[in-house]
PDB file of C-alpha atoms in Angstrom:
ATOM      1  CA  UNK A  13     137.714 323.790  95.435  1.00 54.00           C
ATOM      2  CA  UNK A  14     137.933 325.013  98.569  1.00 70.00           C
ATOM      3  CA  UNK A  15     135.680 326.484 101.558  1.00 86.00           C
ATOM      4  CA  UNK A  16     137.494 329.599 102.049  1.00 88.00           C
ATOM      5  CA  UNK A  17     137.715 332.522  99.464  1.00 91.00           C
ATOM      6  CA  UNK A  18     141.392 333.674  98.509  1.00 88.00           C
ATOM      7  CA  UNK A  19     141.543 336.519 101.092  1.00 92.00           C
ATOM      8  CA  UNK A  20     140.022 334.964 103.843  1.00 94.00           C
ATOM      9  CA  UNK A  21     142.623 331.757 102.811  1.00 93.00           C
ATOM     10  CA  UNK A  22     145.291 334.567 102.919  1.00 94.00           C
ATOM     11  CA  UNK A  23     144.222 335.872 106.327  1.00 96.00           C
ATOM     12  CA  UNK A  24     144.299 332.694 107.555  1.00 95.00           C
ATOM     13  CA  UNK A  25     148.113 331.667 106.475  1.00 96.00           C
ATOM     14  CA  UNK A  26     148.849 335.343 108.175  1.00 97.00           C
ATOM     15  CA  UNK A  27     147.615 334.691 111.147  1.00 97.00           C
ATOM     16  CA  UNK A  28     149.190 331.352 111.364  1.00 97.00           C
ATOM     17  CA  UNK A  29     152.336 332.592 110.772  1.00 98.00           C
ATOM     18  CA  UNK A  30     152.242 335.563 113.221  1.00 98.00           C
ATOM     19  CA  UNK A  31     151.003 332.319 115.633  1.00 97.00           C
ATOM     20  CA  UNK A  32     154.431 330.507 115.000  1.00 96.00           C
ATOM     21  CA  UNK A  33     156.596 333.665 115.376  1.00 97.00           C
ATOM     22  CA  UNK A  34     154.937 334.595 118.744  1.00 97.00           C
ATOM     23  CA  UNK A  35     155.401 331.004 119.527  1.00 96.00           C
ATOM     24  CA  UNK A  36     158.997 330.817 119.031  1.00 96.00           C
ATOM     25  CA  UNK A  37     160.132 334.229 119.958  1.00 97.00           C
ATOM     26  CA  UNK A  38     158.230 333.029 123.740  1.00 97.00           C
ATOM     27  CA  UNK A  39     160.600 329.954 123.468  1.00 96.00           C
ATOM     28  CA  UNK A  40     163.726 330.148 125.892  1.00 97.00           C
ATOM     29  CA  UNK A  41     165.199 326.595 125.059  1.00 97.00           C
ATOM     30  CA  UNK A  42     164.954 325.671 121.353  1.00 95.00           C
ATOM     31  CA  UNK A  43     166.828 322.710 121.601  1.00 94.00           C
ATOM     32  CA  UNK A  44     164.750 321.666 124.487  1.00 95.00           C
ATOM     33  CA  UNK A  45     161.627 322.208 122.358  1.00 95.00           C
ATOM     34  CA  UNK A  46     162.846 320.437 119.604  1.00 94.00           C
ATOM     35  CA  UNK A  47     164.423 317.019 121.451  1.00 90.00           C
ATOM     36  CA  UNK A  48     161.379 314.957 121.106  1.00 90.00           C
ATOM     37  CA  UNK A  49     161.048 315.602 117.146  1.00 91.00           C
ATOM     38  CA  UNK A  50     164.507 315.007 116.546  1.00 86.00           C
ATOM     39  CA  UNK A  51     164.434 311.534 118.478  1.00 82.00           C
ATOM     40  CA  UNK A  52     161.128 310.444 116.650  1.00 87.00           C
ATOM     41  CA  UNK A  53     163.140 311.740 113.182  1.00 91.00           C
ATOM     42  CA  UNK A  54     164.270 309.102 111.019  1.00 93.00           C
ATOM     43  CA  UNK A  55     167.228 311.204 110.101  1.00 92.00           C
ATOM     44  CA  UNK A  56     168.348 310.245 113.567  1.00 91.00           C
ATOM     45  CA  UNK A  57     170.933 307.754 113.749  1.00 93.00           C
ATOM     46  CA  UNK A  58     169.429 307.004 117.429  1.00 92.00           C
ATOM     47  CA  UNK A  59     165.853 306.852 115.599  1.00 93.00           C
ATOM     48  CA  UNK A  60     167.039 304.050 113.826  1.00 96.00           C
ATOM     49  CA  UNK A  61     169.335 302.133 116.673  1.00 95.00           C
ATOM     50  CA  UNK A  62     165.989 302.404 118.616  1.00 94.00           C
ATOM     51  CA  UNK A  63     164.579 300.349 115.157  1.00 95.00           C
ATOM     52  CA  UNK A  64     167.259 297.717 115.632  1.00 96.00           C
ATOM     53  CA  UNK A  65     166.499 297.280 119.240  1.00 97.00           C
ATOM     54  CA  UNK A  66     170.153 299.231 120.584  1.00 96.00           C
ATOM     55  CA  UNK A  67     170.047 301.310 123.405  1.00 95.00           C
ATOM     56  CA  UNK A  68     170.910 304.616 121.273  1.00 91.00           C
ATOM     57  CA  UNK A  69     172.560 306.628 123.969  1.00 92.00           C
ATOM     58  CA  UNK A  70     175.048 303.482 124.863  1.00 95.00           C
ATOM     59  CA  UNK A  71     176.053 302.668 121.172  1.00 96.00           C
ATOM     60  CA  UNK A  72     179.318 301.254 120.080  1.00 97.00           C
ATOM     61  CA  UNK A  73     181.413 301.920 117.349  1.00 97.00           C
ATOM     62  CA  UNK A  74     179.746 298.283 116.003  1.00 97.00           C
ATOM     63  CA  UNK A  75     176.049 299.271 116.759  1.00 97.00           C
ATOM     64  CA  UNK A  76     176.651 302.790 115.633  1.00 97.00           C
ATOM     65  CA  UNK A  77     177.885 301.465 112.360  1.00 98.00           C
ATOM     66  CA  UNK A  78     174.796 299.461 112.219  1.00 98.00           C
ATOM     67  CA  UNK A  79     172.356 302.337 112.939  1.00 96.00           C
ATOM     68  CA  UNK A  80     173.895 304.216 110.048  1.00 97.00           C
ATOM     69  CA  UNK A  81     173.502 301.659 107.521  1.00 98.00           C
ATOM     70  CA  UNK A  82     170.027 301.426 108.459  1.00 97.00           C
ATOM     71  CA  UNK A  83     169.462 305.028 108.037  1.00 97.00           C
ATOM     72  CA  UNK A  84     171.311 305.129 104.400  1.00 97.00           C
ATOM     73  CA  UNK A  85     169.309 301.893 103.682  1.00 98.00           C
ATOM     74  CA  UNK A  86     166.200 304.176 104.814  1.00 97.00           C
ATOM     75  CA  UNK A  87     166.928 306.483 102.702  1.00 97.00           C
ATOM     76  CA  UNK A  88     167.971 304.453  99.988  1.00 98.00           C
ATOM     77  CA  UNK A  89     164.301 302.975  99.762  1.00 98.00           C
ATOM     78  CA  UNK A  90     162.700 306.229  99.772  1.00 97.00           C
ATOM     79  CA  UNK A  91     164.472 307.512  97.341  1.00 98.00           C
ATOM     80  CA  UNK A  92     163.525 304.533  95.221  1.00 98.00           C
ATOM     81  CA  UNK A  93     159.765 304.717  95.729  1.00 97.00           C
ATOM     82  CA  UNK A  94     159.865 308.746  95.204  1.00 97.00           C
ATOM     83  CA  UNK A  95     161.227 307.677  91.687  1.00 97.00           C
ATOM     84  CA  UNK A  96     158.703 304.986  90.711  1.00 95.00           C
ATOM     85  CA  UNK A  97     156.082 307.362  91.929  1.00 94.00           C
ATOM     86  CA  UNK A  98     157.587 310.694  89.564  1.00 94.00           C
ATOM     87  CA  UNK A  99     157.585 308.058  86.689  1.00 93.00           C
ATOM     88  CA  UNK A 100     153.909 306.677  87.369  1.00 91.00           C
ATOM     89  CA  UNK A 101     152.616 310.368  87.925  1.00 90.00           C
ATOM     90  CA  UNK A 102     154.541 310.978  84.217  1.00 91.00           C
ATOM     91  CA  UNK A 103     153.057 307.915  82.486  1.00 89.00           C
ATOM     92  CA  UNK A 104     149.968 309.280  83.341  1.00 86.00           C
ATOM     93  CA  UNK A 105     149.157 306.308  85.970  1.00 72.00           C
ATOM     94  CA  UNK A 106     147.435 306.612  89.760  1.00 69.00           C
ATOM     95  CA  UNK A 107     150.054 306.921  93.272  1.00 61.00           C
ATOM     96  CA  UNK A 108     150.536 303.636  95.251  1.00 62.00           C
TER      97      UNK A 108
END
């Protein structure tokens, strides 16, 4: 149940949206803005070099190699656990 009646709920997604659309129409440099999240991203190959303990902007071909098979391995396990969770959730069971 929650705090806020529908409308007011509805006003409040409205005005957060008109928020982000004034905040990235005032934006010059995108990119710029977006550098840090895409570092800290583990769909990053650098996010994961940084995990191995490579310098990410000096890898190579080896170390790149490396960093990618982390980030399929990554990905890999996630998928994995998003499985066992959909089957728990259907056998009626509680998340992890």
């Amino acid at each position: 149940m929650s705090y806020y009646s529908p409308e007011t709920r509805a006003r409040l997604v409205e005005y957060g949206s008109i928020g982000g659309h004034t905040s990235w129409a005032n934006t010059v440099d995108r990119q710029a803005r977006l550098a840090k999240a895409h570092a800290n991203s583990p769909s990053e190959v650098a996010w994961h070099a940084k995990k191995l303990g490579l310098d990410p902007d000096n890898l190579t071909t080896t170390e790149r190699k490396r960093a990618e098979n982390a980030r399929l391995a990554y990905y890999k396990r996630l998928s994995i656990k998003a499985r066992e969770a959909k089957q728990r959730k259907a056998m009626g069971g509680q998340p992890k």
